[in-house]
mmCIF file of C-alpha atoms in Angstrom:
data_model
loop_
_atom_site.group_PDB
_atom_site.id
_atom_site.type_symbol
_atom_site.label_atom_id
_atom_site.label_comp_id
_atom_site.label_asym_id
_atom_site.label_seq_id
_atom_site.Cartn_x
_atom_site.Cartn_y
_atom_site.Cartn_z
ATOM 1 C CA UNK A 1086 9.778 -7.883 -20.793
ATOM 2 C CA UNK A 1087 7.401 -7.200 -17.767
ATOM 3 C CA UNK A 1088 8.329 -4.262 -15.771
ATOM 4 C CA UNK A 1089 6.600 -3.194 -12.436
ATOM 5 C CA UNK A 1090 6.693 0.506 -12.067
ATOM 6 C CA UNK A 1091 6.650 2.369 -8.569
ATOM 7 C CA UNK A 1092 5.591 5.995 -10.213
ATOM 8 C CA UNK A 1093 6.281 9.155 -8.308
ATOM 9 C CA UNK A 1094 7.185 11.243 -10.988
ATOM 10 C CA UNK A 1095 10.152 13.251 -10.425
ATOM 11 C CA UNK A 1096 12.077 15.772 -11.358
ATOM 12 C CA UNK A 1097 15.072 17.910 -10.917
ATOM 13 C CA UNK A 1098 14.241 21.320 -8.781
ATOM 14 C CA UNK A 1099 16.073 23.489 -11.849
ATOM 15 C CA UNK A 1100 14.129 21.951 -14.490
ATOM 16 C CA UNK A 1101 10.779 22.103 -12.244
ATOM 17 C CA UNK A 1102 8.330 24.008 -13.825
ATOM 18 C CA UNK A 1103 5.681 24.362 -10.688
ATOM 19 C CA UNK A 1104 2.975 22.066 -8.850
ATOM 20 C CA UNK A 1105 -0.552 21.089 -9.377
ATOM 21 C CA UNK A 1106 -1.204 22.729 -6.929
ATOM 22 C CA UNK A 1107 -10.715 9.790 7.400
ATOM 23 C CA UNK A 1108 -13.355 10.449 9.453
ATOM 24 C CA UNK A 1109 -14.774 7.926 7.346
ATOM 25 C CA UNK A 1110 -18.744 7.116 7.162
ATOM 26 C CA UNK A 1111 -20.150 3.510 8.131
ATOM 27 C CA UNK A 1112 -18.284 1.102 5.609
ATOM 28 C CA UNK A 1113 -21.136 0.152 2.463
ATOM 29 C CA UNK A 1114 -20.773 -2.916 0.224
ATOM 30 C CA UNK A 1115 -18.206 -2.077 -2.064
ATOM 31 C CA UNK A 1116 -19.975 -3.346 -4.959
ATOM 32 C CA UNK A 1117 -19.868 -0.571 -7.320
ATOM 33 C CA UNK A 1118 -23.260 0.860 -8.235
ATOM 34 C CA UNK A 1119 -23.976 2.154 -11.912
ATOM 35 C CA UNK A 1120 -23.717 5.843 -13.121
ATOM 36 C CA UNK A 1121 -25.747 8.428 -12.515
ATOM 37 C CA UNK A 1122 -28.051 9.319 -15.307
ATOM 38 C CA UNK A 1123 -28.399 13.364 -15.978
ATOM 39 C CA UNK A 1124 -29.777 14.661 -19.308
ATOM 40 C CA UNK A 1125 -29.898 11.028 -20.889
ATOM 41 C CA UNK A 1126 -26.228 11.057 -20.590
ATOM 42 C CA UNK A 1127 -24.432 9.154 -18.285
ATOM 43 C CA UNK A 1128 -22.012 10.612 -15.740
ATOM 44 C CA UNK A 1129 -20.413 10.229 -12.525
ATOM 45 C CA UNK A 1130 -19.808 13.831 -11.733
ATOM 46 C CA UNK A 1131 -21.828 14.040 -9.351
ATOM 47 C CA UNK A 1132 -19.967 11.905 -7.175
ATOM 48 C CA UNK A 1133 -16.444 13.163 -8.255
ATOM 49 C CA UNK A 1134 -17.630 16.521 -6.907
ATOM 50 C CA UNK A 1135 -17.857 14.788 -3.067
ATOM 51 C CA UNK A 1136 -14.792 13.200 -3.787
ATOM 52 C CA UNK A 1137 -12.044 14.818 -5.656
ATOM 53 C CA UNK A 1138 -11.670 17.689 -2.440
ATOM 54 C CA UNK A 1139 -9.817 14.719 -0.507
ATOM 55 C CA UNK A 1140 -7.431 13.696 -3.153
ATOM 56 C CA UNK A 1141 -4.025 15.956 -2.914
ATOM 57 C CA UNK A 1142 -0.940 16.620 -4.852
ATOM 58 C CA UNK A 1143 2.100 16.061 -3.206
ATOM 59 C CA UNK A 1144 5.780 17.426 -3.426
ATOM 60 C CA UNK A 1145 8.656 16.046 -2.051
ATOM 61 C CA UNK A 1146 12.021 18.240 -1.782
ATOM 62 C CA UNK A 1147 14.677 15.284 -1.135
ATOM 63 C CA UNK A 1148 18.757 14.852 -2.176
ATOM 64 C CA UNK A 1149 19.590 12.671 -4.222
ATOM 65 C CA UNK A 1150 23.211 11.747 -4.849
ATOM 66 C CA UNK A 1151 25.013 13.428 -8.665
ATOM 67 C CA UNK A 1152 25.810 10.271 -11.013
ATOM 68 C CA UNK A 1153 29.526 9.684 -11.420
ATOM 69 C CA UNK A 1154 31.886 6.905 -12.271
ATOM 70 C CA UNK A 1155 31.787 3.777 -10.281
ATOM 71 C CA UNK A 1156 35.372 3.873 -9.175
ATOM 72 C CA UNK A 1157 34.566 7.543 -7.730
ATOM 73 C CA UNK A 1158 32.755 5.006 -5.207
ATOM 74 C CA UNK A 1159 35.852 3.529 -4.408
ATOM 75 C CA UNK A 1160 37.283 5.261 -0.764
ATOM 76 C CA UNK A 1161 40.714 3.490 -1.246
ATOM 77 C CA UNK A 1162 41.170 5.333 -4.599
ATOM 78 C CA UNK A 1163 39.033 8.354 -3.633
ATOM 79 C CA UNK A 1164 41.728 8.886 -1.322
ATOM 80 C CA UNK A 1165 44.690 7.714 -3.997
ATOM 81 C CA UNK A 1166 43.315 10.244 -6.092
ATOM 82 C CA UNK A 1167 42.419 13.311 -3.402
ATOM 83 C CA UNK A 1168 38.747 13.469 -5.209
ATOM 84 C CA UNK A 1169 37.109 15.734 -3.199
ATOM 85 C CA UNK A 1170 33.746 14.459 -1.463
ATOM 86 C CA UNK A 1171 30.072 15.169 -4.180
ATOM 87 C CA UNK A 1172 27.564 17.228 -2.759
ATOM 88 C CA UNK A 1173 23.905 15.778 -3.242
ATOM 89 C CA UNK A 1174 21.936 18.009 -5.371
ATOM 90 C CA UNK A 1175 18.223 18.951 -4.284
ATOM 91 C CA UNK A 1176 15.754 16.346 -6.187
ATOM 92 C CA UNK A 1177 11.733 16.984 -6.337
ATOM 93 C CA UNK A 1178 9.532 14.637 -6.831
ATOM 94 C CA UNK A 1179 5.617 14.712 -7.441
ATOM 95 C CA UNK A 1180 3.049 11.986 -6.112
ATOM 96 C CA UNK A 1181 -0.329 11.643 -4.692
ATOM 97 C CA UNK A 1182 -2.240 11.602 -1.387
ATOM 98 C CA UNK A 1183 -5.703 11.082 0.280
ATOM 99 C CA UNK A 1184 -7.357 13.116 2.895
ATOM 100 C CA UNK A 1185 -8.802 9.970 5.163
ATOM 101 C CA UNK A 1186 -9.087 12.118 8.500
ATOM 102 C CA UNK A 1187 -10.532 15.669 8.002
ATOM 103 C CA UNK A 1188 -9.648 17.053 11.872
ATOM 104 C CA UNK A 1189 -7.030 15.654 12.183
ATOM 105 C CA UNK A 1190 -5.808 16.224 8.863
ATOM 106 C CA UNK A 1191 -3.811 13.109 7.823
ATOM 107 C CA UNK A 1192 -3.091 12.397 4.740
ATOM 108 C CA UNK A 1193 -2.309 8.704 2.691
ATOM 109 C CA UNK A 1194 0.040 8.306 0.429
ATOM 110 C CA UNK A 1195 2.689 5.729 -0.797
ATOM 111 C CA UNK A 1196 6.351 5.111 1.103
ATOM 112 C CA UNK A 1197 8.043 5.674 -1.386
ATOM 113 C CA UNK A 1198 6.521 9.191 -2.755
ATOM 114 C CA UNK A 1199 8.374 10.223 0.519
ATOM 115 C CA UNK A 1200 11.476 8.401 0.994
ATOM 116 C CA UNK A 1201 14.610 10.697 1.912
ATOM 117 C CA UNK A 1202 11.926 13.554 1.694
ATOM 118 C CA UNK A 1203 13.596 16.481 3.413
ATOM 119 C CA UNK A 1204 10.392 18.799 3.196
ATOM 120 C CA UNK A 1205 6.651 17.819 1.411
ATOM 121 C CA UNK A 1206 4.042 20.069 0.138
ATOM 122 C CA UNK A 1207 0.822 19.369 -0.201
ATOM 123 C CA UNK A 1208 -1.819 21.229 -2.332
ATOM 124 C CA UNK A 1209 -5.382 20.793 -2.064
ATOM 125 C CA UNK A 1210 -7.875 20.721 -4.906
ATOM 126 C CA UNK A 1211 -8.781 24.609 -4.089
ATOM 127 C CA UNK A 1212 -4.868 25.435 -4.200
ATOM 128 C CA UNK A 1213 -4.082 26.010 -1.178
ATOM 129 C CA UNK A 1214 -0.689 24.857 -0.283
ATOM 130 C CA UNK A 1215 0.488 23.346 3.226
ATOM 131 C CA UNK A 1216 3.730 22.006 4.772
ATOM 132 C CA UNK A 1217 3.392 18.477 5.753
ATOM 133 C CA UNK A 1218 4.282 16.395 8.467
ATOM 134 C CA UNK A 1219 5.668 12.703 8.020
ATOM 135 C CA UNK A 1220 3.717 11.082 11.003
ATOM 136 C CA UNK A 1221 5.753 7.279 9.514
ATOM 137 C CA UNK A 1222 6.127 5.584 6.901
ATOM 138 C CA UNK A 1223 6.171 1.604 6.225
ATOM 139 C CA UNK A 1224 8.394 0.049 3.494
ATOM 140 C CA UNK A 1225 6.568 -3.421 3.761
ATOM 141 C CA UNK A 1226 3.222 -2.007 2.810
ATOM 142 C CA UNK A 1227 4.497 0.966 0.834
ATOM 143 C CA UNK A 1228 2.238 3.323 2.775
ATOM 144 C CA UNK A 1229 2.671 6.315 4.682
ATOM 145 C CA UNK A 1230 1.229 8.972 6.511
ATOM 146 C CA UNK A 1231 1.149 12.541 6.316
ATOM 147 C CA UNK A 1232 -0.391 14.933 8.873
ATOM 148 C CA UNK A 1233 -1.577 18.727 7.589
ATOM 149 C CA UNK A 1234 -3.277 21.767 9.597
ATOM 150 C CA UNK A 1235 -5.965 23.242 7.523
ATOM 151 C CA UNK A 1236 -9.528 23.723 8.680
ATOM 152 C CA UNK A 1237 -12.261 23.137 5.810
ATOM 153 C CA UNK A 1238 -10.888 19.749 4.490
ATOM 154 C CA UNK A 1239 -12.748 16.931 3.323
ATOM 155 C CA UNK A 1240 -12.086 13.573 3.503
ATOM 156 C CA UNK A 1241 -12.983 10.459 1.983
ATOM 157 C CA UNK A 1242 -15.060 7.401 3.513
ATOM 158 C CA UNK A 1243 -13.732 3.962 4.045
ATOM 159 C CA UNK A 1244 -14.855 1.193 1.504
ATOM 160 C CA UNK A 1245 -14.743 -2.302 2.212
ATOM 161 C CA UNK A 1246 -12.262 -3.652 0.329
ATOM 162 C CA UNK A 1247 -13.071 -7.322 0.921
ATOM 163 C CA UNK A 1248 -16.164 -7.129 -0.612
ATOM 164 C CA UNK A 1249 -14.979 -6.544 -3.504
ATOM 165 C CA UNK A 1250 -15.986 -8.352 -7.295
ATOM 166 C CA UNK A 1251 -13.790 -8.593 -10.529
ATOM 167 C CA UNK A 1252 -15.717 -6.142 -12.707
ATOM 168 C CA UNK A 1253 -16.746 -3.581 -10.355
ATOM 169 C CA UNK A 1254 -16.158 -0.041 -11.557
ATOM 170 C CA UNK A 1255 -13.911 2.284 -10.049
ATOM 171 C CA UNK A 1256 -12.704 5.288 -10.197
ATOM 172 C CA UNK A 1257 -8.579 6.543 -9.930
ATOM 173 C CA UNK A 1258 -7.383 9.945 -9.118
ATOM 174 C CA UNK A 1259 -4.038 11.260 -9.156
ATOM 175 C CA UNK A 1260 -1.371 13.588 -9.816
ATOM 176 C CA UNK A 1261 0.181 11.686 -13.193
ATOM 177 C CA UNK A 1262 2.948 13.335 -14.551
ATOM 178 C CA UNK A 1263 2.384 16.580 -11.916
ATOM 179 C CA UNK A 1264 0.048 18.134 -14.476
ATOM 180 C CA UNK A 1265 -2.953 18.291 -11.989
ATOM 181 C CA UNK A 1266 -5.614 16.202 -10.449
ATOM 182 C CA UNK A 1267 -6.569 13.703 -13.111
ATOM 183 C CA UNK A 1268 -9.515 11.155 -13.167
ATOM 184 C CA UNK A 1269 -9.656 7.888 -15.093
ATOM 185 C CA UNK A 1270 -11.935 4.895 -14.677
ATOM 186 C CA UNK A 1271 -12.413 1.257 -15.412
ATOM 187 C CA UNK A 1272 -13.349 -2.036 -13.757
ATOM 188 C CA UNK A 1273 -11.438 -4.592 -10.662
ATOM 189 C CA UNK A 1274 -9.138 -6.507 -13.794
ATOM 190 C CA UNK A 1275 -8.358 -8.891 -10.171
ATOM 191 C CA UNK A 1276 -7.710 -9.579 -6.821
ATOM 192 C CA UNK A 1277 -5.225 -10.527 -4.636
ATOM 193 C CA UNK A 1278 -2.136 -10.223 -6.819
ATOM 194 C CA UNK A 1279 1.049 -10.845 -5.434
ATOM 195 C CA UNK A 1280 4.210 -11.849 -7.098
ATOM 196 C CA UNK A 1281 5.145 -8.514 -8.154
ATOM 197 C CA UNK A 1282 8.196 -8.268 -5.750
ATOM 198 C CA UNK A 1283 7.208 -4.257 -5.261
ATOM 199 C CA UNK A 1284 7.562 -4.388 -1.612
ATOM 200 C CA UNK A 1285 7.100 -6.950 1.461
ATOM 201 C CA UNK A 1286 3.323 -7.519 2.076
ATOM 202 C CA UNK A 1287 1.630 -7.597 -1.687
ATOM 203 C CA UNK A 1288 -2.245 -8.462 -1.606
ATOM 204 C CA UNK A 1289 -3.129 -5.802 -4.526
ATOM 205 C CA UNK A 1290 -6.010 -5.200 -6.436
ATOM 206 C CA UNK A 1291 -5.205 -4.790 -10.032
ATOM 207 C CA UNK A 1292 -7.296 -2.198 -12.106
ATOM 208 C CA UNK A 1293 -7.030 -1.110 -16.077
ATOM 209 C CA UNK A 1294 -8.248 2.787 -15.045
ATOM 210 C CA UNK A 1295 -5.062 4.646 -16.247
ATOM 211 C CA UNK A 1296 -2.249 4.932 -13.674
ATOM 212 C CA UNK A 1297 0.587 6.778 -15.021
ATOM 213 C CA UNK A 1298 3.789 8.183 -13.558
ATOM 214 C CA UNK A 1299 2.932 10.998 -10.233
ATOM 215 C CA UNK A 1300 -0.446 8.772 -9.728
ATOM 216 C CA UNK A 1301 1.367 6.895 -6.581
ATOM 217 C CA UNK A 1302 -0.403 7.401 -3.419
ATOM 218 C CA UNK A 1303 -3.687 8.178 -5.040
ATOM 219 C CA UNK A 1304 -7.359 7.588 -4.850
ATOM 220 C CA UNK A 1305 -8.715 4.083 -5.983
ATOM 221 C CA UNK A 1306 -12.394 4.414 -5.503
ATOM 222 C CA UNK A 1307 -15.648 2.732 -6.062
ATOM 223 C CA UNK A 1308 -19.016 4.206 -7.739
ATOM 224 C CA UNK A 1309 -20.303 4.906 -4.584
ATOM 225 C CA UNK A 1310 -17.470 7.609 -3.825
ATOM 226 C CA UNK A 1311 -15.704 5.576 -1.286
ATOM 227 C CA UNK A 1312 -11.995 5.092 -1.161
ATOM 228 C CA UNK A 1313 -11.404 0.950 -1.619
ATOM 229 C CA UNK A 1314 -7.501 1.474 -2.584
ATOM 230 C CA UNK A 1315 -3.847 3.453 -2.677
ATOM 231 C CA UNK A 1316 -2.629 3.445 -6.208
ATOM 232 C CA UNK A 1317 1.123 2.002 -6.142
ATOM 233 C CA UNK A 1318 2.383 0.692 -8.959
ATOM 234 C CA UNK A 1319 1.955 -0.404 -12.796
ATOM 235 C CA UNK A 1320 3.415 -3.041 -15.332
ATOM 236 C CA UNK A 1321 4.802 -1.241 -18.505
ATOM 237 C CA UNK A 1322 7.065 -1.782 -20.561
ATOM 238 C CA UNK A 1323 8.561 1.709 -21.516
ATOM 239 C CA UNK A 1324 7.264 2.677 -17.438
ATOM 240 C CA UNK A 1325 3.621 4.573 -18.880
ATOM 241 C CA UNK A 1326 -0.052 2.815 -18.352
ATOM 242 C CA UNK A 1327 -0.847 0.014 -19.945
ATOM 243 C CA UNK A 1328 -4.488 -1.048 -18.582
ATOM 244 C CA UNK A 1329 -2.411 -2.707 -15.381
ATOM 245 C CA UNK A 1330 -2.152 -0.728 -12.373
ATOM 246 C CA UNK A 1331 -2.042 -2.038 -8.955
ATOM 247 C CA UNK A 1332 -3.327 -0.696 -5.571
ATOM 248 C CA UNK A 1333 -2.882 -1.334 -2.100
ATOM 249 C CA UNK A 1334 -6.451 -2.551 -0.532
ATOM 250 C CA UNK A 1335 -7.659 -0.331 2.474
ATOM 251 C CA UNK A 1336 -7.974 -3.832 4.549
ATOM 252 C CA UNK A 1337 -4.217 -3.518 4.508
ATOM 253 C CA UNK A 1338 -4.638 0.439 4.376
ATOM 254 C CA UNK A 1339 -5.933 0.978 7.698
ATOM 255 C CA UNK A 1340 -4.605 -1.177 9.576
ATOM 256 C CA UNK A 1341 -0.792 0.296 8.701
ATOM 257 C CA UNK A 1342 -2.393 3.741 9.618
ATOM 258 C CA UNK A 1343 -3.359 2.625 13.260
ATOM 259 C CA UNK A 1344 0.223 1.300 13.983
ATOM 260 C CA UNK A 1345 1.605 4.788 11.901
ATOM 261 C CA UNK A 1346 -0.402 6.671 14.368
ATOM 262 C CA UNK A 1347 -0.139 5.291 17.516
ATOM 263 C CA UNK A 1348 3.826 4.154 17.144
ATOM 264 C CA UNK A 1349 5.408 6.046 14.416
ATOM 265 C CA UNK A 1350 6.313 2.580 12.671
ATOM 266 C CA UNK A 1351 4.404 -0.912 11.936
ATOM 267 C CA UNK A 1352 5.434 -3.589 14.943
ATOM 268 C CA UNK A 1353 5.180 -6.746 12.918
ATOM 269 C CA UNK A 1354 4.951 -10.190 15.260
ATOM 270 C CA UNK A 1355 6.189 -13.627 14.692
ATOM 271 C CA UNK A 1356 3.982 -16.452 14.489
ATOM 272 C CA UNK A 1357 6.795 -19.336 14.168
ATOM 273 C CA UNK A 1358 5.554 -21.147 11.226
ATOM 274 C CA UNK A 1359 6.566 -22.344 7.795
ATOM 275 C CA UNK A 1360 3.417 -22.270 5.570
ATOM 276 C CA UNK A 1361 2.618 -23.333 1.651
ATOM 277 C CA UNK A 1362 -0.141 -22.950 -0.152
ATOM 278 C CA UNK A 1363 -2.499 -25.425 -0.257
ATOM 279 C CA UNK A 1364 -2.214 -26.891 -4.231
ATOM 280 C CA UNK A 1365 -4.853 -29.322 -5.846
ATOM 281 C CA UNK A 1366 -2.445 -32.098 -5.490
ATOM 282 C CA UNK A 1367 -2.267 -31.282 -1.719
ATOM 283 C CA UNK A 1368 -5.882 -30.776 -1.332
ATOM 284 C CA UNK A 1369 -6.644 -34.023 -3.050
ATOM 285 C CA UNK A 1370 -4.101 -35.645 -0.911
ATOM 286 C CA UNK A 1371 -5.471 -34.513 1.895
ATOM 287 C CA UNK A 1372 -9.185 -35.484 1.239
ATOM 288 C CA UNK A 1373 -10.310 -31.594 0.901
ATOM 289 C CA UNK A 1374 -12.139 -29.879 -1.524
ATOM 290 C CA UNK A 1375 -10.758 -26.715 -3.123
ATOM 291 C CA UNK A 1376 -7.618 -25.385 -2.925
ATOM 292 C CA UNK A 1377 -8.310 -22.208 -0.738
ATOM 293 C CA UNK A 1378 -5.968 -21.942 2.191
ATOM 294 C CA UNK A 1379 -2.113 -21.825 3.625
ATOM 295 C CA UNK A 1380 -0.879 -25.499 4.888
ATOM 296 C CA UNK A 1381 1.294 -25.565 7.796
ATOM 297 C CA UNK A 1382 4.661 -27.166 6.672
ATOM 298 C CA UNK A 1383 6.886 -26.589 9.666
ATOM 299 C CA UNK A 1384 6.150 -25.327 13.378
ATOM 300 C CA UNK A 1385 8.808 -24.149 15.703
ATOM 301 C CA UNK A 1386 8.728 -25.397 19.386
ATOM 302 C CA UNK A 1387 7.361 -23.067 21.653
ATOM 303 C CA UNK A 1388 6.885 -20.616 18.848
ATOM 304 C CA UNK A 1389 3.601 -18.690 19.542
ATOM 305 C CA UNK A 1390 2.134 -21.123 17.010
ATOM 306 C CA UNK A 1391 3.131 -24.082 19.050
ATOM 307 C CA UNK A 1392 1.847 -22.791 21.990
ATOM 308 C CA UNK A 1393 -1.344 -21.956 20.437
ATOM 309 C CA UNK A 1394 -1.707 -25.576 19.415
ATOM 310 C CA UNK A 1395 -1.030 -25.166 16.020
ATOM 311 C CA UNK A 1396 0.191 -28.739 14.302
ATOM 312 C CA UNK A 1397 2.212 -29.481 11.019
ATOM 313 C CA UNK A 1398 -0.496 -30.341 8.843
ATOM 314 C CA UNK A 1399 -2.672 -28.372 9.429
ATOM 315 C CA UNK A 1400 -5.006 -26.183 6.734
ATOM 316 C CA UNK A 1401 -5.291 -22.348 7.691
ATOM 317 C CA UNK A 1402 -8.588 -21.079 5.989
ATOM 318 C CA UNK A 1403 -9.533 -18.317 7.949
ATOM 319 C CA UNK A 1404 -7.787 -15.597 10.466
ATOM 320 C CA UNK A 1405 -10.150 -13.360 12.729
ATOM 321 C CA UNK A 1406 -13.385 -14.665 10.022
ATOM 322 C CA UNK A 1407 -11.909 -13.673 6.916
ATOM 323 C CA UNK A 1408 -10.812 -16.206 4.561
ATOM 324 C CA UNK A 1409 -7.300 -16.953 3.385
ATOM 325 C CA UNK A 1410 -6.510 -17.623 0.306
ATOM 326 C CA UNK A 1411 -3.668 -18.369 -0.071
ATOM 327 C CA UNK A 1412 0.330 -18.531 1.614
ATOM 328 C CA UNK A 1413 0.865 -15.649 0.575
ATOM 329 C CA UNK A 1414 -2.712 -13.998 2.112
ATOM 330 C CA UNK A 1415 -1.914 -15.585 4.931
ATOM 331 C CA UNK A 1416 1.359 -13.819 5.360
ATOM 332 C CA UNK A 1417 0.051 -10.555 4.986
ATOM 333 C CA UNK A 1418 -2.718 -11.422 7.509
ATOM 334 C CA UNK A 1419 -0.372 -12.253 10.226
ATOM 335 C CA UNK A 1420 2.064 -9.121 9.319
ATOM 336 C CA UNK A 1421 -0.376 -6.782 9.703
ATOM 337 C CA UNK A 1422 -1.125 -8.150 13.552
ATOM 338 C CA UNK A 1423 0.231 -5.998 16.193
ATOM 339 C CA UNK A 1424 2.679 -7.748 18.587
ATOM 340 C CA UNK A 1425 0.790 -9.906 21.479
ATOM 341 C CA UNK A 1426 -2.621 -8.977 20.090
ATOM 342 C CA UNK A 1427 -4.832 -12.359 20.070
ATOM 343 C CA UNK A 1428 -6.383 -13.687 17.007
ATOM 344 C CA UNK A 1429 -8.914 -16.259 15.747
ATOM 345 C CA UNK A 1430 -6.747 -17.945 13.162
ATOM 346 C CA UNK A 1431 -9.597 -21.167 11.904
ATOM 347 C CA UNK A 1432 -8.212 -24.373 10.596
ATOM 348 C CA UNK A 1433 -8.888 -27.652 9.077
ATOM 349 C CA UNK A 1434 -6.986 -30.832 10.805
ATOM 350 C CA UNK A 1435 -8.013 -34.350 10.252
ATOM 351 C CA UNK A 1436 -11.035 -32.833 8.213
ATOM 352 C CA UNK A 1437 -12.680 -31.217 11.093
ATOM 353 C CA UNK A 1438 -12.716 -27.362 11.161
ATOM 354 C CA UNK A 1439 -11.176 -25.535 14.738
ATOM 355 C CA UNK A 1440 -10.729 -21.934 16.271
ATOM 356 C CA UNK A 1441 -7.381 -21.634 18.067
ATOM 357 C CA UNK A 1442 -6.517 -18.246 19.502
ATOM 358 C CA UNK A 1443 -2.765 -17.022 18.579
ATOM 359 C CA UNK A 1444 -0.735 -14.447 19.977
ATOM 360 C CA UNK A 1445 2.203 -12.893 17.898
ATOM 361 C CA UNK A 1446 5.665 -12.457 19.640
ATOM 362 C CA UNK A 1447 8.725 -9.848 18.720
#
């Protein structure tokens, strides 16, 4: 039976033993380039050394409510019975996190690492240990931002995570299990996965580097030390690593972070459309070749979509030059706009390719 995993290890505070514990560059293809060779051996130390600094542990002090009987959840016979109200007891949790903006010290990790969190931690590679601020988190994305004060921090550079190849090698670093910073590599296993029903928005690249338990929020990185993903979740069956992690692209990364930043919380827009994607029956029914893209099924009047000019029918196959994909790709595209910001959304009507300009609305 397939099981998605969201995996910040946790664990209760009496039974805790202790913690481990972007002003990016210019984006570069993402293509990851081969090993360094040192000694006749090969090795990618080198670049781990640049880039390990920026990936943190994290741990979050939260309450979480005792387990008792379901009818204890009952208020009718709570109050029958005079059962006096349960305390929450004190829960901590370990994840991971990713230094993307050295002066101004905020942090990446996953939504869920610090749901409820009451108080976070978070301990750099050369131990030092600093109180964190939640600057907002988004459910939708799973991502969320931290913000620490520490001078002397390093953080890593952007990657482009739409260049991107099945069979690139990368790099993951984490926190699994709260033993420590851990490093594990492999290859891109795929792209754009969705499906998975983790959170809202799901565009992820799937890896088979080990991702285990205390890994979310991580470091997905390329050979060229530049951070391409946010580990988030895994399919297992008894909840460990299997060779199929998933991780959040930095496409969808960034542009969460902005909104975190400048709002506290993601402001998602409306478009006013019903979409589907487009299938090789559709395409062929439609005289188009391929089956890349999101078909309009449904358009509300005087939706933002009608007013743009957008038509039941229609083939979406590109939104501000990048191409969709799928429904689904689409989706994500459009929830990631900020509301009333214009975009180039590029479609195909009547076989003819067009540019309309959109606006999303609350």
């Amino acid at each position: 039976m397939k099981r998605t995993v969201r995996f910040a290890a946790a664990a209760c505070v009496a039974g805790l033993l202790g913690f481990a514990g972007i002003g990016g560059g210019v984006p570069a293809p993402a293509s990851a380039a081969l090993p360094a060779g040192i000694g006749g051996a090969t090795t990618i130390a080198p670049m781990l050394e640049q880039v390990t600094p920026a990936v943190v542990n994290i741990a979050v002090l939260s309450r979480a409510p005792q387990a008792e009987n379901p009818l204890l959840r009952d208020p009718f016979f709570r109050r029958f019975f005079n059962v006096p109200e349960q305390e929450a007891r004190p829960q901590v949790s370990a994840g991971s996190g990713v230094i993307v903006d050295a002066r101004r010290g905020y942090v990446v990790t996953n939504a869920h690492v610090v749901e409820n969190a009451q108080e976070i931690a978070v301990t750099l590679k050369d131990r030092r240990r600093l109180r964190a601020k939640l600057v907002g988190r988004d459910a939708a994305t799973d991502i969320a931002l931290l913000q620490i004060g520490a001078d002397n921090l390093t953080a890593l550079p952007w990657g482009d995570s739409d260049r991107l190849k099945v069979g690139d090698f990368v790099v993951a670093i984490g926190n699994p299990f709260g033993l420590g910073q851990t490093v594990t590599s492999g290859i891109i296993s795929a792209l754009g996965r969705s499906g998975l029903k983790v959170e809202g928005y799901e565009d992820f690249i799937q890896t088979d580097a080990s991702i285990n338990p205390g890994n979310s929020g991580g470091a997905l990185v390329n050979f060229n030390g530049e951070l391409i993903g946010i580990n988030t979740a895994i399919i297992g069956p008894a909840g460990g690593s299997v060779g199929i992690g998933f991780a959040v692209p930095v496409s969808i990364v960034r542009s969460v972070m902005e909104q975190l930043v400048e709002y506290g919380e993601v402001r998602r827009g409306r478009l006013g459309v019903a979409i589907q994607d487009l299938t090789p029956d559709i395409a062929e029914s439609m005289s188009l070749t391929g089956d890349a893209g999101a078909v309009i099924a449904k358009v509300e009047p005087n939706s933002p979509a009608d007013r743009a000019g957008i038509r039941s029918g229609d083939v979406v196959v590109a939104v501000e030059g990048r191409p969709v994909r799928s429904a689904t790709d689409f989706r994500n595209r459009l929830g990631l706009l900020r509301v009333g910001t214009p975009a180039q959304v590029t479609i195909l009507r009547g076989g003819n390719e067009r540019t309309l300009t959109v606006r999303t609305a609350k």
